[in-house]
């Protein structure tokens, strides 16, 4: 399931639900508003949670055919092999003699996680 890019008013959650279930997106919108009022905001919080969890539908990824992701996988694979070779040959060693392989990998994972969170 994806949040709708074309049928959205606020975050696209109701449009995404309407695309996979046999109800209109407007049915979900009205239900979220009414249930949010009845439950004093619990369903509003649920909507925000769904907005954070469900990924956005990407119209450009369909047109490109996923070649950008393949290029990213190739670049990351080459970088991982180069890091591994650097650790084997001893070039990734700090001044105190400790291997820098895992600190570099953890830092790269943190940057990737941060960029995924920042990406719209």
Coordinates of N, CA, C and O in Angstrom, one line a residue:
X1 N 0.8 -1.2 0.0 CA 0.0 0.0 0.0 C 0.9 1.2 0.0 O 1.9 1.3 0.6
X2 N 0.4 2.2 -0.7 CA 1.1 3.5 -0.8 C 0.1 4.6 -0.5 O -1.0 4.5 -0.8
X3 N 0.7 5.8 0.0 CA -0.2 7.0 0.1 C -0.3 7.5 -1.3 O 0.6 7.5 -2.1
X4 N -1.5 8.0 -1.6 CA -1.8 8.4 -2.9 C -1.1 9.7 -3.2 O -1.1 10.7 -2.4
X5 N -0.6 9.9 -4.4 CA 0.0 11.1 -4.8 C -1.0 12.0 -5.6 O -0.9 13.2 -5.5
X6 N -1.9 11.4 -6.2 CA -2.9 12.1 -7.0 C -4.2 12.4 -6.3 O -4.8 13.4 -6.5
X7 N -4.6 11.5 -5.4 CA -5.9 11.6 -4.7 C -5.6 11.9 -3.3 O -5.8 11.0 -2.4
X8 N -5.2 13.1 -3.0 CA -4.9 13.4 -1.6 C -5.3 14.9 -1.3 O -5.4 15.7 -2.2
X9 N -5.6 15.1 -0.1 CA -6.0 16.4 0.4 C -5.0 16.8 1.5 O -4.4 17.9 1.4
X10 N -4.7 15.9 2.4 CA -3.7 16.3 3.4 C -2.4 15.5 3.3 O -1.4 16.0 3.1
X11 N -2.5 14.2 3.4 CA -1.3 13.4 3.4 C -1.4 12.2 2.4 O -0.4 11.6 2.1
X12 N -2.5 11.9 1.8 CA -2.7 10.9 0.9 C -3.1 9.5 1.5 O -3.2 8.5 0.7
X13 N -3.2 9.5 2.8 CA -3.6 8.2 3.4 C -4.9 7.7 3.0 O -5.1 6.5 2.6
X14 N -5.9 8.6 3.0 CA -7.3 8.2 2.6 C -7.4 7.8 1.2 O -8.1 6.9 0.8
X15 N -6.6 8.5 0.3 CA -6.6 8.2 -1.1 C -6.0 6.8 -1.3 O -6.4 6.1 -2.2
X16 N -4.9 6.5 -0.5 CA -4.3 5.2 -0.6 C -5.2 4.1 -0.2 O -5.3 3.0 -0.7
X17 N -5.9 4.3 0.9 CA -6.9 3.4 1.4 C -8.0 3.2 0.4 O -8.5 2.1 0.2
X18 N -8.5 4.3 -0.2 CA -9.5 4.2 -1.2 C -9.1 3.4 -2.5 O -9.9 2.8 -3.2
X19 N -7.8 3.4 -2.7 CA -7.3 2.7 -3.9 C -7.3 1.2 -3.7 O -7.4 0.5 -4.7
X20 N -7.1 0.7 -2.5 CA -7.0 -0.7 -2.3 C -8.3 -1.3 -1.7 O -8.4 -2.6 -1.8
X21 N -9.2 -0.5 -1.2 CA -10.4 -1.0 -0.6 C -11.6 -0.6 -1.4 O -11.5 0.4 -2.1
X22 N -12.7 -1.3 -1.3 CA -13.9 -1.0 -2.2 C -14.7 0.2 -1.7 O -15.9 0.3 -2.0
X23 N -14.1 1.2 -1.0 CA -14.8 2.4 -0.6 C -14.1 3.6 -1.2 O -12.9 3.6 -1.5
X24 N -14.8 4.7 -1.3 CA -14.3 5.9 -1.8 C -13.3 6.5 -0.8 O -13.4 6.3 0.4
X25 N -12.4 7.3 -1.3 CA -11.4 8.0 -0.4 C -12.2 9.0 0.4 O -11.8 9.2 1.6
X26 N -13.3 9.6 -0.1 CA -14.1 10.5 0.7 C -14.8 9.8 1.9 O -15.0 10.4 2.9
X27 N -15.1 8.5 1.7 CA -15.7 7.8 2.8 C -14.7 7.7 4.0 O -15.0 7.9 5.1
X28 N -13.4 7.4 3.6 CA -12.4 7.4 4.6 C -12.1 8.7 5.3 O -11.9 8.8 6.5
X29 N -12.2 9.8 4.5 CA -11.9 11.1 5.0 C -13.0 11.5 6.0 O -12.7 12.0 7.1
X30 N -14.3 11.3 5.7 CA -15.4 11.6 6.6 C -15.2 10.7 7.8 O -15.4 11.2 9.0
X31 N -14.9 9.4 7.7 CA -14.8 8.5 8.8 C -13.7 9.0 9.7 O -13.8 9.0 11.0
X32 N -12.5 9.4 9.2 CA -11.4 9.9 10.0 C -11.8 11.1 10.8 O -11.5 11.3 12.0
X33 N -12.5 12.1 10.1 CA -12.9 13.3 10.8 C -13.9 13.0 11.9 O -13.8 13.5 13.1
X34 N -14.9 12.2 11.6 CA -16.0 11.9 12.6 C -15.4 11.1 13.8 O -15.6 11.4 14.9
X35 N -14.6 10.1 13.5 CA -14.0 9.3 14.5 C -13.0 10.1 15.3 O -12.8 9.8 16.5
X36 N -12.3 11.0 14.7 CA -11.4 11.9 15.5 C -12.1 12.8 16.4 O -11.6 13.0 17.6
X37 N -13.3 13.3 16.0 CA -14.1 14.1 16.9 C -14.7 13.2 18.1 O -14.7 13.7 19.2
X38 N -15.1 12.0 17.8 CA -15.7 11.2 18.8 C -14.7 10.7 19.8 O -14.9 10.7 21.0
X39 N -13.5 10.3 19.3 CA -12.5 9.8 20.2 C -11.5 10.8 20.7 O -10.4 10.4 21.3
X40 N -11.8 12.1 20.6 CA -11.0 13.2 21.0 C -9.6 13.1 20.5 O -8.6 13.4 21.2
X41 N -9.5 12.8 19.2 CA -8.2 12.9 18.5 C -7.4 11.7 18.3 O -6.3 11.7 17.7
X42 N -7.9 10.5 18.8 CA -7.2 9.3 18.7 C -7.1 8.9 17.2 O -6.0 8.5 16.8
X43 N -8.1 9.0 16.5 CA -8.1 8.7 15.1 C -7.3 9.7 14.3 O -6.7 9.4 13.2
X44 N -7.2 10.9 14.8 CA -6.3 11.9 14.2 C -4.8 11.5 14.3 O -4.0 11.6 13.4
X45 N -4.5 11.0 15.5 CA -3.2 10.5 15.8 C -2.9 9.3 15.0 O -1.8 9.1 14.5
X46 N -3.9 8.4 14.8 CA -3.7 7.3 13.9 C -3.4 7.7 12.5 O -2.6 7.1 11.8
X47 N -4.1 8.7 12.0 CA -3.9 9.2 10.6 C -2.5 9.7 10.5 O -1.8 9.4 9.5
X48 N -2.0 10.4 11.5 CA -0.6 10.9 11.4 C 0.4 9.8 11.5 O 1.4 9.7 10.7
X49 N 0.1 8.8 12.3 CA 1.0 7.6 12.4 C 1.0 6.9 11.0 O 2.1 6.5 10.5
X50 N -0.2 6.7 10.4 CA -0.2 6.1 9.1 C 0.5 6.9 8.0 O 1.2 6.4 7.1
X51 N 0.5 8.2 8.2 CA 1.1 9.1 7.3 C 2.6 8.9 7.4 O 3.4 9.0 6.4
X52 N 3.2 8.7 8.6 CA 4.6 8.5 8.7 C 5.0 7.1 8.3 O 6.1 6.9 7.7
X53 N 4.2 6.1 8.4 CA 4.6 4.7 8.2 C 4.4 4.3 6.7 O 5.3 3.7 6.1
X54 N 3.3 4.7 6.1 CA 3.0 4.3 4.7 C 3.8 5.1 3.7 O 3.8 6.4 3.8
X55 N 4.6 4.5 2.8 CA 5.4 5.3 1.9 C 4.5 6.0 0.8 O 3.4 5.5 0.5
X56 N 5.0 7.1 0.3 CA 4.4 7.9 -0.8 C 4.4 7.1 -2.1 O 5.5 6.6 -2.5
X57 N 3.4 7.1 -2.8 CA 3.3 6.6 -4.2 C 4.2 7.5 -5.0 O 4.2 8.7 -5.0
X58 N 5.0 6.8 -5.9 CA 6.0 7.6 -6.7 C 5.6 7.4 -8.2 O 5.6 6.3 -8.7
X59 N 5.2 8.5 -8.8 CA 4.9 8.4 -10.2 C 6.1 8.4 -11.1 O 6.1 7.8 -12.2
X60 N 7.2 9.0 -10.7 CA 8.4 9.0 -11.5 C 9.1 7.6 -11.5 O 9.7 7.3 -12.5
X61 N 9.0 6.8 -10.4 CA 9.6 5.5 -10.4 C 9.0 4.6 -11.5 O 9.6 3.7 -12.0
X62 N 7.7 4.8 -11.7 CA 7.0 3.9 -12.7 C 7.6 4.3 -14.1 O 7.7 3.4 -15.0
X63 N 7.8 5.5 -14.4 CA 8.3 5.9 -15.7 C 9.7 5.5 -15.9 O 10.1 5.1 -17.0
X64 N 10.6 5.6 -14.9 CA 12.0 5.2 -15.1 C 12.2 3.7 -15.1 O 13.2 3.3 -15.6
X65 N 11.3 3.0 -14.6 CA 11.5 1.5 -14.6 C 12.4 1.0 -13.5 O 12.8 -0.1 -13.5
X66 N 12.8 1.8 -12.5 CA 13.6 1.4 -11.4 C 15.1 1.4 -11.7 O 15.9 0.8 -11.0
X67 N 15.6 2.0 -12.9 CA 17.0 1.9 -13.2 C 17.8 2.7 -12.2 O 19.0 2.4 -12.0
X68 N 17.2 3.8 -11.6 CA 18.0 4.6 -10.6 C 18.3 3.7 -9.4 O 19.4 3.9 -8.8
X69 N 17.4 2.9 -9.0 CA 17.6 2.0 -7.8 C 18.7 1.0 -8.1 O 19.5 0.6 -7.3
X70 N 18.7 0.5 -9.4 CA 19.8 -0.5 -9.8 C 21.1 0.2 -9.7 O 22.1 -0.4 -9.2
X71 N 21.2 1.4 -10.2 CA 22.5 2.2 -10.1 C 22.9 2.4 -8.7 O 24.1 2.2 -8.4
X72 N 22.0 2.7 -7.8 CA 22.3 2.9 -6.4 C 22.8 1.6 -5.8 O 23.8 1.6 -5.0
X73 N 22.2 0.5 -6.1 CA 22.6 -0.8 -5.6 C 24.1 -1.2 -6.1 O 24.9 -1.6 -5.3
X74 N 24.3 -0.9 -7.4 CA 25.7 -1.1 -7.9 C 26.7 -0.2 -7.2 O 27.8 -0.7 -6.8
X75 N 26.4 1.0 -7.0 CA 27.4 1.9 -6.3 C 27.6 1.5 -4.9 O 28.8 1.5 -4.4
X76 N 26.6 1.1 -4.2 CA 26.7 0.7 -2.8 C 27.5 -0.6 -2.7 O 28.3 -0.9 -1.8
X77 N 27.3 -1.5 -3.7 CA 28.0 -2.8 -3.7 C 29.5 -2.5 -4.0 O 30.4 -3.1 -3.3
X78 N 29.8 -1.7 -4.9 CA 31.2 -1.4 -5.2 C 31.9 -0.7 -3.9 O 33.0 -1.0 -3.6
X79 N 31.1 0.2 -3.3 CA 31.7 0.9 -2.1 C 31.9 -0.1 -1.0 O 32.9 -0.1 -0.3
X80 N 31.0 -1.1 -0.8 CA 31.2 -2.1 0.2 C 32.4 -3.0 -0.1 O 33.2 -3.3 0.8
X81 N 32.6 -3.4 -1.3 CA 33.8 -4.2 -1.7 C 35.0 -3.4 -1.5 O 36.0 -3.9 -0.9
X82 N 35.0 -2.1 -1.8 CA 36.2 -1.3 -1.6 C 36.5 -1.1 -0.1 O 37.7 -1.2 0.3
X83 N 35.5 -1.0 0.7 CA 35.7 -0.9 2.2 C 36.2 -2.2 2.7 O 37.1 -2.2 3.6
X84 N 35.7 -3.3 2.2 CA 36.2 -4.6 2.7 C 37.7 -4.8 2.3 O 38.5 -5.3 3.1
X85 N 38.0 -4.5 1.0 CA 39.4 -4.6 0.6 C 40.3 -3.7 1.4 O 41.5 -4.0 1.7
X86 N 39.8 -2.5 1.7 CA 40.6 -1.6 2.6 C 40.9 -2.1 3.9 O 41.9 -2.0 4.5
X87 N 39.9 -2.8 4.5 CA 40.0 -3.4 5.8 C 41.0 -4.6 5.7 O 41.8 -4.8 6.7
X88 N 40.9 -5.4 4.6 CA 41.9 -6.5 4.5 C 43.3 -6.1 4.3 O 44.2 -6.7 4.8
X89 N 43.5 -5.0 3.6 CA 44.9 -4.6 3.3 C 45.5 -3.7 4.4 O 46.6 -3.5 4.4
X90 N 44.6 -3.3 5.4 CA 45.1 -2.5 6.5 C 45.1 -1.1 6.3 O 45.7 -0.3 7.0
X91 N 44.5 -0.6 5.2 CA 44.5 0.9 4.9 C 43.4 1.6 5.8 O 43.5 2.8 5.9
X92 N 42.4 0.8 6.2 CA 41.3 1.4 7.1 C 41.6 1.2 8.5 O 40.9 0.6 9.3
X93 N 42.8 1.8 9.0 CA 43.2 1.6 10.4 C 43.4 3.0 11.0 O 44.0 3.9 10.3
X94 N 42.9 3.2 12.2 CA 43.1 4.5 12.8 C 44.5 4.6 13.4 O 45.3 3.7 13.3
X95 N 44.9 5.8 13.9 CA 46.2 6.0 14.4 C 46.5 5.1 15.6 O 47.7 4.7 15.9
X96 N 45.4 4.7 16.3 CA 45.6 3.8 17.5 C 45.7 2.3 17.1 O 45.9 1.4 17.9
X97 N 45.5 2.0 15.8 CA 45.6 0.6 15.3 C 44.3 -0.1 15.2 O 44.2 -1.3 14.8
X98 N 43.2 0.6 15.5 CA 41.8 -0.1 15.4 C 41.3 0.0 14.0 O 41.5 1.0 13.3
X99 N 40.5 -1.0 13.6 CA 39.9 -1.0 12.3 C 38.8 0.0 12.2 O 38.0 0.2 13.2
X100 N 38.7 0.7 11.1 CA 37.6 1.7 10.9 C 36.5 1.2 10.0 O 35.6 2.0 9.7
X101 N 36.5 -0.1 9.7 CA 35.5 -0.6 8.8 C 34.1 -0.5 9.4 O 33.2 0.1 8.8
X102 N 33.9 -1.0 10.6 CA 32.5 -0.9 11.2 C 32.1 0.5 11.5 O 30.9 0.9 11.3
X103 N 33.0 1.4 12.0 CA 32.5 2.8 12.2 C 32.1 3.4 10.9 O 31.1 4.2 10.9
X104 N 32.8 3.2 9.8 CA 32.4 3.7 8.5 C 31.0 3.2 8.1 O 30.2 3.9 7.6
X105 N 30.8 1.9 8.3 CA 29.6 1.2 7.8 C 28.4 1.8 8.7 O 27.4 2.1 8.1
X106 N 28.6 1.9 10.0 CA 27.6 2.4 10.9 C 27.2 3.9 10.5 O 26.1 4.3 10.5
X107 N 28.3 4.7 10.2 CA 28.1 6.1 9.9 C 27.3 6.1 8.5 O 26.4 7.0 8.4
X108 N 27.6 5.3 7.6 CA 26.9 5.3 6.3 C 25.4 4.9 6.5 O 24.6 5.5 5.9
X109 N 25.2 3.9 7.4 CA 23.8 3.5 7.6 C 23.0 4.6 8.3 O 21.9 4.9 8.0
X110 N 23.7 5.4 9.2 CA 23.0 6.5 9.9 C 22.7 7.6 8.9 O 21.6 8.2 9.0
X111 N 23.6 7.9 8.0 CA 23.3 8.9 7.0 C 22.2 8.5 6.1 O 21.3 9.3 5.7
X112 N 22.2 7.2 5.7 CA 21.1 6.7 4.8 C 19.8 6.8 5.5 O 18.8 7.2 4.9
X113 N 19.7 6.4 6.8 CA 18.5 6.5 7.6 C 18.0 7.9 7.7 O 16.9 8.2 7.5
X114 N 19.0 8.8 7.9 CA 18.6 10.3 8.1 C 18.1 10.8 6.7 O 17.1 11.5 6.7
X115 N 18.7 10.5 5.6 CA 18.3 11.0 4.3 C 16.9 10.4 4.0 O 16.1 11.0 3.3
X116 N 16.6 9.1 4.4 CA 15.3 8.5 4.1 C 14.3 9.3 4.9 O 13.2 9.5 4.4
X117 N 14.6 9.7 6.1 CA 13.6 10.4 6.9 C 13.4 11.8 6.4 O 12.3 12.4 6.5
X118 N 14.4 12.5 5.8 CA 14.3 13.8 5.3 C 13.7 13.9 4.0 O 13.0 14.8 3.7
X119 N 13.8 12.8 3.2 CA 13.3 12.8 1.8 C 11.8 12.9 1.9 O 11.1 12.2 2.6
X120 N 11.2 13.8 1.0 CA 9.8 14.0 1.0 C 9.0 12.8 0.5 O 9.5 12.0 -0.2

